Coordinates of C-alpha atoms and ligand atoms in Angstrom, one line a residue:
M74 CA 47.4 54.7 45.5
K75 CA 47.8 58.4 46.3
E76 CA 46.0 61.0 44.2
A77 CA 48.3 63.2 42.1
G78 CA 47.1 66.2 44.2
S79 CA 49.0 64.9 47.3
L80 CA 52.3 65.3 45.4
L81 CA 52.0 68.8 44.2
P82 CA 55.2 70.3 42.9
V83 CA 57.0 72.4 45.6
I84 CA 58.6 75.0 43.4
L85 CA 59.0 78.3 45.2
S86 CA 57.6 81.5 44.0
N87 CA 59.6 84.1 42.2
V88 CA 60.2 86.0 45.4
P89 CA 64.0 86.6 45.8
L90 CA 65.4 83.9 48.1
Q91 CA 68.5 83.5 50.1
A92 CA 69.9 80.1 50.5
D93 CA 69.3 78.2 53.8
P94 CA 72.1 79.7 56.1
D95 CA 72.5 76.5 58.1
G96 CA 72.6 74.2 55.1
L97 CA 75.4 75.8 53.1
P98 CA 79.1 75.8 53.8
S99 CA 81.3 78.8 53.2
A100 CA 83.1 79.3 49.9
A101 CA 86.3 77.8 51.3
E102 CA 84.4 74.7 52.6
N103 CA 82.8 74.5 49.2
M104 CA 85.9 73.0 47.6
D105 CA 86.3 70.1 49.9
V106 CA 87.3 66.5 49.1
Q107 CA 84.1 65.7 47.4
G108 CA 85.1 68.0 44.6
E109 CA 82.7 68.7 41.8
S110 CA 79.6 67.0 43.3
N111 CA 79.8 69.1 46.5
M112 CA 80.4 72.5 44.7
K113 CA 77.8 75.1 44.8
K114 CA 76.4 76.0 41.4
L115 CA 74.1 78.8 40.6
I116 CA 72.1 78.6 37.4
K117 CA 71.4 82.3 36.7
G118 CA 69.0 84.2 34.4
G119 CA 67.1 81.3 32.9
T120 CA 63.4 80.4 32.7
V121 CA 62.5 77.5 35.0
V122 CA 59.8 75.2 33.6
T123 CA 58.3 72.5 35.7
A124 CA 55.0 70.5 35.2
G125 CA 53.3 73.1 37.3
D126 CA 54.8 76.4 36.5
T127 CA 57.0 78.6 34.4
L128 CA 59.0 81.4 36.0
E129 CA 62.0 83.6 35.7
A130 CA 64.2 82.2 38.4
D131 CA 67.7 81.2 39.4
V132 CA 68.5 77.8 40.8
L133 CA 71.0 77.2 43.5
I134 CA 72.5 73.7 43.8
Q135 CA 74.7 72.1 46.4
D136 CA 75.6 68.5 47.2
G137 CA 73.8 67.4 44.1
V138 CA 70.4 68.8 45.2
V139 CA 68.4 72.0 44.6
K140 CA 68.9 74.3 47.6
A141 CA 66.9 77.3 46.4
V142 CA 64.8 78.5 43.5
G143 CA 64.0 82.2 43.1
A144 CA 64.6 85.4 41.4
G145 CA 67.9 87.3 42.0
L146 CA 69.6 84.6 44.0
D147 CA 73.1 85.2 45.0
A148 CA 75.5 82.7 46.5
D149 CA 79.1 83.5 47.5
G150 CA 81.6 81.2 45.9
A151 CA 79.2 79.4 43.7
E152 CA 80.1 78.5 40.1
I153 CA 77.8 80.5 37.9
I154 CA 76.1 78.9 35.0
D155 CA 74.7 81.5 32.7
A156 CA 71.2 80.4 31.5
T157 CA 70.2 83.7 29.8
G158 CA 67.8 82.9 27.0
L159 CA 67.6 79.2 28.1
L160 CA 64.9 77.1 29.6
V161 CA 65.8 75.3 32.8
M162 CA 63.8 72.0 32.9
P163 CA 63.9 68.8 34.9
G164 CA 66.0 66.2 33.2
G165 CA 64.0 63.7 31.2
I166 CA 62.9 60.4 32.7
D167 CA 62.4 57.6 30.3
P168 CA 60.2 55.0 32.0
H169 CA 60.7 52.3 29.4
T170 CA 64.0 51.0 28.1
H171 CA 65.8 47.8 27.4
L172 CA 69.6 48.3 27.7
E173 CA 71.8 45.2 27.1
M174 CA 68.8 43.0 26.9
P175 CA 69.1 39.5 25.6
F176 CA 66.3 39.2 23.1
G177 CA 65.4 37.7 19.7
G178 CA 68.6 35.6 19.6
T179 CA 70.9 38.5 20.3
V180 CA 71.3 41.4 22.7
S181 CA 70.3 45.0 22.4
S182 CA 73.3 47.1 21.3
D183 CA 73.4 49.8 24.0
D184 CA 74.7 48.9 27.4
F185 CA 74.3 50.9 30.6
F186 CA 77.2 53.2 29.6
T187 CA 76.6 53.8 25.9
G188 CA 72.9 54.1 26.5
H189 CA 73.3 56.5 29.4
R190 CA 75.7 58.7 27.6
A191 CA 73.3 58.9 24.6
A192 CA 70.4 59.5 26.9
A193 CA 72.2 62.4 28.6
F194 CA 73.2 64.0 25.3
G195 CA 69.4 64.0 24.5
G196 CA 68.4 65.6 27.8
T197 CA 67.4 62.4 29.7
T198 CA 68.9 62.0 33.2
C199 CA 67.1 59.0 34.6
H200 CA 65.4 55.9 33.2
I201 CA 63.6 52.8 34.3
D202 CA 64.8 49.7 32.6
F203 CA 63.1 46.3 32.5
A204 CA 64.8 43.5 34.5
L205 CA 63.5 40.1 33.4
Q206 CA 62.8 37.1 35.5
A207 CA 64.3 34.0 33.9
K208 CA 62.2 30.8 34.1
G209 CA 62.9 28.9 37.3
E210 CA 64.4 32.0 38.9
T211 CA 62.9 34.3 41.5
L212 CA 62.0 37.9 40.7
K213 CA 64.7 39.1 43.1
Q214 CA 67.3 37.1 41.1
G215 CA 66.2 38.9 37.9
I216 CA 66.6 42.3 39.6
Q217 CA 70.0 41.4 40.9
T218 CA 71.2 40.3 37.4
W219 CA 70.1 43.7 36.0
K220 CA 71.6 45.6 38.9
G221 CA 74.9 43.8 38.3
R222 CA 74.8 44.8 34.6
A223 CA 74.3 48.5 35.5
V224 CA 76.3 49.2 38.6
D225 CA 79.8 49.8 37.1
K226 CA 78.6 51.3 33.8
A227 CA 75.9 53.7 34.8
A228 CA 76.4 57.3 34.0
I229 CA 73.0 58.6 34.9
D230 CA 70.5 57.4 37.5
Y231 CA 68.4 54.4 36.9
S232 CA 65.8 52.1 38.4
F233 CA 64.1 48.8 37.4
H234 CA 60.7 47.4 36.8
I235 CA 60.6 43.6 36.9
A236 CA 58.9 41.5 34.2
V237 CA 57.2 38.4 35.5
T238 CA 57.8 35.5 33.1
D239 CA 57.4 32.5 35.4
P240 CA 54.2 33.2 37.3
T241 CA 54.3 30.3 39.8
D242 CA 52.5 30.6 43.2
E243 CA 56.0 31.3 44.7
T244 CA 56.5 34.1 42.2
I245 CA 53.2 35.7 43.0
A246 CA 53.8 35.4 46.8
E247 CA 57.2 37.1 46.3
I248 CA 55.8 40.3 44.7
P249 CA 55.3 42.4 47.9
R250 CA 58.9 41.5 49.1
L251 CA 60.3 43.4 46.0
I252 CA 59.5 46.7 47.8
D253 CA 62.6 46.0 49.9
E254 CA 64.6 45.9 46.7
G255 CA 63.3 49.4 45.7
V256 CA 61.3 47.9 42.9
T257 CA 57.6 48.8 43.0
S258 CA 56.4 48.1 39.5
L259 CA 55.9 44.8 37.6
K260 CA 55.3 44.0 34.0
V261 CA 53.5 41.2 32.2
F262 CA 53.7 40.5 28.6
L263 CA 50.5 39.3 26.8
A264 CA 52.7 38.7 23.7
Y265 CA 55.9 36.8 22.8
K266 CA 54.3 33.4 23.1
G267 CA 56.7 30.7 24.4
V268 CA 59.2 33.4 25.5
F269 CA 57.8 36.0 27.9
Q270 CA 54.0 35.7 27.4
V271 CA 51.8 34.9 30.5
D272 CA 48.1 33.9 30.4
D273 CA 45.1 35.7 31.8
T274 CA 45.3 33.9 35.1
A275 CA 48.8 35.1 35.7
F276 CA 47.9 38.6 34.6
L277 CA 45.0 38.7 37.1
N278 CA 47.2 37.2 39.9
V279 CA 49.9 39.8 39.3
L280 CA 47.3 42.6 39.3
N281 CA 45.7 41.4 42.5
S282 CA 48.9 40.9 44.4
A283 CA 50.6 44.1 43.2
G284 CA 47.5 46.1 43.8
K285 CA 47.2 44.9 47.4
A286 CA 50.8 45.8 48.1
G287 CA 50.5 49.3 46.6
M288 CA 52.6 48.4 43.6
L289 CA 51.9 49.1 40.0
T290 CA 51.3 46.5 37.2
M291 CA 52.3 47.3 33.7
V292 CA 51.3 45.4 30.6
H293 CA 52.5 44.8 27.0
A294 CA 49.1 44.5 25.4
E295 CA 49.1 42.5 22.2
N296 CA 47.3 39.1 21.9
G297 CA 50.3 36.7 21.6
D298 CA 48.2 33.7 20.7
A299 CA 46.7 35.6 17.7
I300 CA 50.2 36.8 16.7
A301 CA 51.5 33.3 16.8
M302 CA 48.6 32.0 14.6
E303 CA 49.0 34.8 12.1
T304 CA 52.7 34.3 11.9
E305 CA 52.3 30.6 11.2
R306 CA 49.7 31.4 8.5
L307 CA 51.8 34.1 6.8
L308 CA 54.9 32.0 6.8
A309 CA 53.0 29.0 5.4
E310 CA 51.8 31.3 2.6
G311 CA 55.5 32.2 1.9
K312 CA 54.9 35.8 3.1
T313 CA 58.4 36.4 4.5
G314 CA 59.0 40.1 3.6
V315 CA 59.3 42.8 6.3
K316 CA 55.9 44.2 5.6
Y317 CA 54.2 41.1 6.9
H318 CA 55.2 42.0 10.5
N319 CA 52.4 44.6 10.3
E320 CA 49.9 42.0 9.3
A321 CA 50.9 39.7 12.2
H322 CA 50.6 42.6 14.7
S323 CA 47.5 44.2 13.3
A324 CA 45.7 47.0 15.2
I325 CA 42.9 44.7 16.4
I326 CA 45.5 42.4 18.0
E327 CA 46.7 45.3 20.1
A328 CA 43.2 46.7 20.6
E329 CA 41.7 43.4 21.9
A330 CA 44.5 42.9 24.4
T331 CA 44.3 46.6 25.5
S332 CA 40.5 46.4 25.9
R333 CA 40.9 43.2 27.9
A334 CA 43.5 44.8 30.1
V335 CA 41.1 47.7 30.9
D336 CA 38.4 45.3 31.8
F337 CA 40.8 43.5 34.1
V338 CA 41.3 46.8 35.9
E339 CA 37.6 47.0 36.4
M340 CA 37.5 43.4 37.7
T341 CA 40.4 43.8 40.2
G342 CA 40.3 47.5 41.0
S343 CA 44.1 47.4 40.8
P344 CA 46.0 50.2 39.0
L345 CA 47.5 49.4 35.6
Y346 CA 49.9 51.2 33.3
I347 CA 49.7 50.1 29.6
V348 CA 53.1 50.4 27.9
H349 CA 53.8 51.5 24.4
V350 CA 50.3 52.1 23.1
A351 CA 50.2 52.6 19.3
S352 CA 46.7 51.8 18.2
G353 CA 43.8 54.2 18.0
Q354 CA 41.3 51.6 18.9
G355 CA 43.4 50.6 22.0
L356 CA 43.4 54.3 23.0
Q357 CA 39.7 54.4 22.7
A358 CA 39.4 51.5 25.1
I359 CA 41.8 53.3 27.6
R360 CA 39.7 56.5 27.3
R361 CA 36.6 54.5 28.0
G362 CA 38.2 53.1 31.1
R363 CA 39.5 56.4 32.3
R364 CA 36.0 58.0 31.8
K365 CA 34.6 55.3 34.1
G366 CA 37.2 56.4 36.7
L367 CA 39.3 53.2 36.5
P368 CA 42.9 53.5 37.6
V369 CA 44.3 52.9 34.1
M370 CA 47.2 54.9 32.7
A371 CA 48.8 54.9 29.2
E372 CA 52.3 55.3 27.9
T373 CA 53.1 55.9 24.2
C374 CA 56.5 56.1 22.7
I375 CA 58.1 58.8 20.6
Q376 CA 58.3 56.6 17.5
Y377 CA 54.5 56.4 17.4
L378 CA 54.4 60.2 17.0
H379 CA 56.7 59.9 14.0
L380 CA 56.6 56.6 12.2
T381 CA 53.7 54.7 10.5
D382 CA 53.2 51.2 9.2
E383 CA 54.4 52.5 5.8
D384 CA 57.9 52.9 7.2
I385 CA 58.0 49.1 7.8
A386 CA 56.1 48.1 4.6
T387 CA 59.0 48.4 2.3
E388 CA 59.7 46.0 -0.6
D389 CA 63.4 46.0 0.4
F390 CA 64.8 45.2 3.8
E391 CA 64.9 48.9 5.0
G392 CA 61.6 48.5 6.9
A393 CA 63.4 46.1 9.3
K394 CA 64.9 49.2 11.0
Y395 CA 61.4 50.1 12.3
I396 CA 60.2 46.6 13.3
C397 CA 59.1 46.7 16.9
S398 CA 56.1 45.3 18.8
P399 CA 53.6 46.8 18.7
P400 CA 54.5 48.3 15.3
P401 CA 53.6 51.8 14.4
K402 CA 50.2 51.8 12.7
T403 CA 48.3 53.8 10.2
A404 CA 48.2 57.6 9.9
W405 CA 44.8 57.4 11.6
D406 CA 46.2 55.5 14.6
K407 CA 49.0 58.1 14.7
S408 CA 46.5 60.9 14.7
I409 CA 44.8 59.4 17.8
V410 CA 48.1 59.0 19.6
Y411 CA 48.6 62.8 19.0
E412 CA 45.1 63.5 20.2
C413 CA 45.6 61.5 23.4
V414 CA 49.0 63.1 24.1
G415 CA 47.3 66.4 23.8
D416 CA 44.2 65.7 25.9
G417 CA 45.8 63.8 28.8
T418 CA 44.6 60.3 28.0
I419 CA 48.3 59.4 27.7
Q420 CA 50.5 60.3 30.7
T421 CA 54.0 59.5 29.5
V422 CA 56.0 59.5 26.3
A423 CA 58.7 56.9 26.6
T424 CA 61.0 55.2 24.1
D425 CA 61.0 51.4 24.6
H426 CA 64.6 51.9 23.6
C427 CA 65.7 48.5 22.4
P428 CA 68.3 49.1 19.7
F429 CA 69.6 46.4 17.3
W430 CA 72.2 47.1 14.6
F431 CA 70.8 47.3 11.1
D432 CA 74.0 45.5 10.0
G433 CA 75.3 43.5 12.9
T434 CA 77.8 41.6 10.8
K435 CA 80.5 44.3 11.1
E436 CA 83.3 43.7 13.5
G437 CA 82.6 44.5 17.2
R438 CA 78.9 44.4 16.7
T439 CA 76.3 42.1 18.1
P440 CA 73.9 40.4 15.6
G441 CA 71.1 42.7 14.6
K442 CA 68.2 43.1 12.2
E443 CA 70.0 41.0 9.5
L444 CA 69.0 37.9 11.5
G445 CA 65.7 38.2 9.7
K446 CA 66.9 38.6 6.1
D447 CA 65.1 35.5 5.1
S448 CA 62.0 36.0 7.3
W449 CA 60.5 39.0 9.1
A450 CA 59.6 36.7 12.0
K451 CA 63.4 36.4 12.9
I452 CA 64.0 40.2 13.0
P453 CA 64.8 41.3 16.6
N454 CA 62.0 43.5 17.7
G455 CA 62.9 47.0 18.9
V456 CA 64.0 50.5 17.9
P457 CA 66.4 53.1 19.3
G458 CA 65.3 56.4 20.7
I459 CA 66.7 57.1 24.2
E460 CA 68.7 60.1 22.8
D461 CA 65.9 61.4 20.5
R462 CA 62.8 61.3 22.8
F463 CA 63.1 64.6 24.7
I464 CA 64.2 66.6 21.6
A465 CA 61.7 65.0 19.2
L466 CA 58.8 65.4 21.8
W467 CA 59.6 69.1 22.2
H468 CA 59.7 69.6 18.4
L469 CA 56.6 67.5 17.5
G470 CA 54.7 68.5 20.6
V471 CA 55.6 72.0 21.7
N472 CA 56.7 73.5 18.4
S473 CA 53.5 72.2 16.8
G474 CA 51.3 73.8 19.5
L475 CA 49.9 70.4 20.6
I476 CA 51.3 70.8 24.2
T477 CA 52.6 73.6 26.4
P478 CA 56.1 73.6 27.8
E479 CA 54.7 72.6 31.2
E480 CA 52.8 69.6 29.7
F481 CA 56.1 68.7 27.9
V482 CA 57.8 68.5 31.3
A483 CA 54.9 66.4 32.6
L484 CA 55.0 63.9 29.7
S485 CA 58.8 63.7 29.5
S486 CA 59.7 63.6 33.2
A487 CA 57.3 64.6 36.0
N488 CA 54.5 62.1 35.4
A489 CA 56.9 59.2 35.2
A490 CA 58.4 60.3 38.5
K491 CA 55.0 60.6 40.1
I492 CA 53.6 57.3 38.8
F493 CA 56.6 55.3 39.6
G494 CA 57.4 56.6 43.1
M495 CA 60.4 58.9 42.5
Y496 CA 58.7 62.3 42.9
P497 CA 59.7 64.9 44.0
K498 CA 63.3 63.5 44.2
K499 CA 63.1 63.3 40.4
G500 CA 60.9 65.0 37.9
T501 CA 60.9 68.6 39.2
I502 CA 63.1 71.6 40.1
A503 CA 62.2 72.3 43.7
V504 CA 64.1 72.6 47.0
G505 CA 65.3 69.1 48.0
A506 CA 65.0 67.6 44.5
D507 CA 68.0 66.0 42.8
A508 CA 69.6 68.6 40.6
D509 CA 68.9 66.6 37.4
I510 CA 68.5 69.6 35.1
V511 CA 68.6 70.4 31.4
L512 CA 69.5 73.8 30.1
F513 CA 67.5 73.9 26.8
D514 CA 67.9 76.3 24.0
P515 CA 64.5 76.6 22.3
S516 CA 65.9 78.4 19.3
E517 CA 68.8 76.1 18.5
K518 CA 68.2 74.3 15.2
R519 CA 69.8 70.9 14.4
T520 CA 69.2 68.0 12.2
I521 CA 68.9 64.6 13.8
T522 CA 71.2 62.0 12.2
A523 CA 72.9 58.7 13.0
E524 CA 76.2 60.2 12.0
K525 CA 76.2 62.4 15.0
H526 CA 74.1 60.5 17.6
H527 CA 75.7 58.7 20.5
M528 CA 73.5 55.6 20.6
N529 CA 75.4 52.4 19.7
V530 CA 73.4 51.7 16.6
D531 CA 73.9 52.4 12.9
Y532 CA 70.6 54.2 12.1
N533 CA 68.2 56.7 13.6
C534 CA 64.4 56.6 13.3
Y535 CA 64.3 60.4 13.0
E536 CA 67.0 60.7 10.4
G537 CA 66.9 64.1 8.7
M538 CA 64.3 65.6 11.1
E539 CA 65.1 69.3 11.4
V540 CA 64.3 70.2 15.0
E541 CA 64.2 73.5 16.8
G542 CA 65.2 73.2 20.5
W543 CA 68.3 71.4 21.9
P544 CA 69.7 70.6 25.3
V545 CA 72.9 72.6 25.6
K546 CA 73.9 71.6 29.2
V547 CA 72.8 68.6 31.2
L548 CA 73.3 68.2 34.9
S549 CA 73.0 65.0 36.8
R550 CA 72.8 65.5 40.6
G551 CA 74.5 68.8 40.1
E552 CA 77.3 67.6 38.0
I553 CA 77.6 68.9 34.4
I554 CA 77.8 65.7 32.4
V555 CA 77.0 67.2 28.9
D556 CA 78.3 70.6 27.9
G557 CA 77.4 71.4 24.3
D558 CA 78.9 68.5 22.3
K559 CA 81.3 67.6 25.1
W560 CA 80.9 64.6 27.3
L561 CA 81.9 65.2 30.9
G562 CA 80.3 62.3 32.6
S563 CA 81.9 59.0 33.6
E564 CA 81.1 55.3 33.9
G565 CA 79.9 54.2 37.3
R566 CA 78.7 57.6 38.6
G567 CA 75.0 56.8 38.0
Q568 CA 73.1 55.6 41.0
F569 CA 70.3 53.1 41.4
V570 CA 67.1 54.9 42.5
P571 CA 65.0 52.8 45.0
R572 CA 61.3 53.6 44.5
E573 CA 58.4 54.1 46.8
I574 CA 55.0 52.3 46.8
D575 CA 51.7 54.1 46.3
G576 CA 52.8 56.3 43.4
A577 CA 50.2 58.6 41.9
V578 CA 47.4 57.4 39.6
L579 CA 47.3 60.2 37.1
Ligands
URP735 O1 59.7 45.7 20.0 C1 59.9 45.9 21.2 N1 59.0 46.6 21.7 N2 61.0 45.4 21.8 C2 61.3 45.5 23.2 C3 60.5 44.5 24.0 C4 59.1 45.0 24.3 O2 58.1 44.5 23.8 O3 58.9 46.0 25.0
ZN736 ZN1 56.7 45.4 25.0
ZN737 ZN1 59.7 47.4 26.0

């Protein structure tokens, strides 16, 4: 794996720059058959923020990519986008989503169009979804199924991880061949016994095989055997209310699996990315591993910076809205998540976007959380957030003083691009990068509410949160797809992003 240093951002200095004279057509040529995507655009007067730098600079875009970054740029015939008073940041990259995923006896309620449109309204222009291997199937078949779901619907760019659920010898041997499919990261679940869970032998085999091939292993770290035992005990005791989800998924169940995963990194030497970390004790294990120099990285999700176990532990059914695995934990756990976002123990803030209707019985909806009215164990696990992440992280992270704007870009975009082999095509604003850009007004105040969101789900985890800072224009490969509250994107325009091996270990 490459060190992060070999992938330094290539943003130019604030010296005035002229566009590359060979690379740019004349104004007349500019309006050719390719229309909008080929037009020159000049973002003028804004403050460009990347993970490495903040500078007053204009950004010239052509053919969907950044052609120049610098102060006082001028480009004949370009459409001018006035960014006075705005921040110009790389579009968000959400490295953990589940669109249209069959799960828990139903399917997640956002597909690759509704999820993408919602993501874009929230400032996210790229995501990596989890394709799943079905039992008896190859990994490649799982990837093809998910590519088929996305191709005609996609409105922003996307890529896939593949989850290994049938770890036969053939599956393990297939791992290096996935590089040809543009898929360079694999996930194992240590939870969901009897569904997705794999044992330690399989986990070690995946780590070894992926590590040798320059690929990255990811892990859902909760002890599925312990969850199954606790679930059986709680249900036998008649404990069917929503609050018992927390008991079956206690902090130690997450911490034990996380600590084991860190030890497996030491045994194999292979890099590991631990997804959706919510427990303080789990983060302490990760910190211990990182201090030893082990190639272990951590992702948390935006809900763990907002919710706690008390949001689930309601006497009525409301808490079902927030049921996910691992569940948000105590206020202490949340404080450690904050600390680790601030001190660099955590590299990415994702969503694990996996929405289910609170009331899926209404016409046109897929079954949702109501499936578990008589028992928390039947509630589909997952929460929405793809639209909220970028905005809520700015508000909770930057406005609170926990992180700088540059660190915000790192956590919301650049680090995911580096770790998962998409940098510098994605995750930065630099010459040659895709023009996936958010114009962000740091002074715009709004209140997050399900009434106004675009996600295909009837509640919002951040309902009533008054935020300061909002994406006012969103560009995907140079095309304005969100302009204020207007949707200008289209189904099928999003592209699959093939990824490289040897991403950075941050
Ligand atoms: O509750 C969750 N997290 N649902 C999505 C699947 C997973 O575990 O990532
Ligand atoms: Zn998971
Ligand atoms: Zn997930």
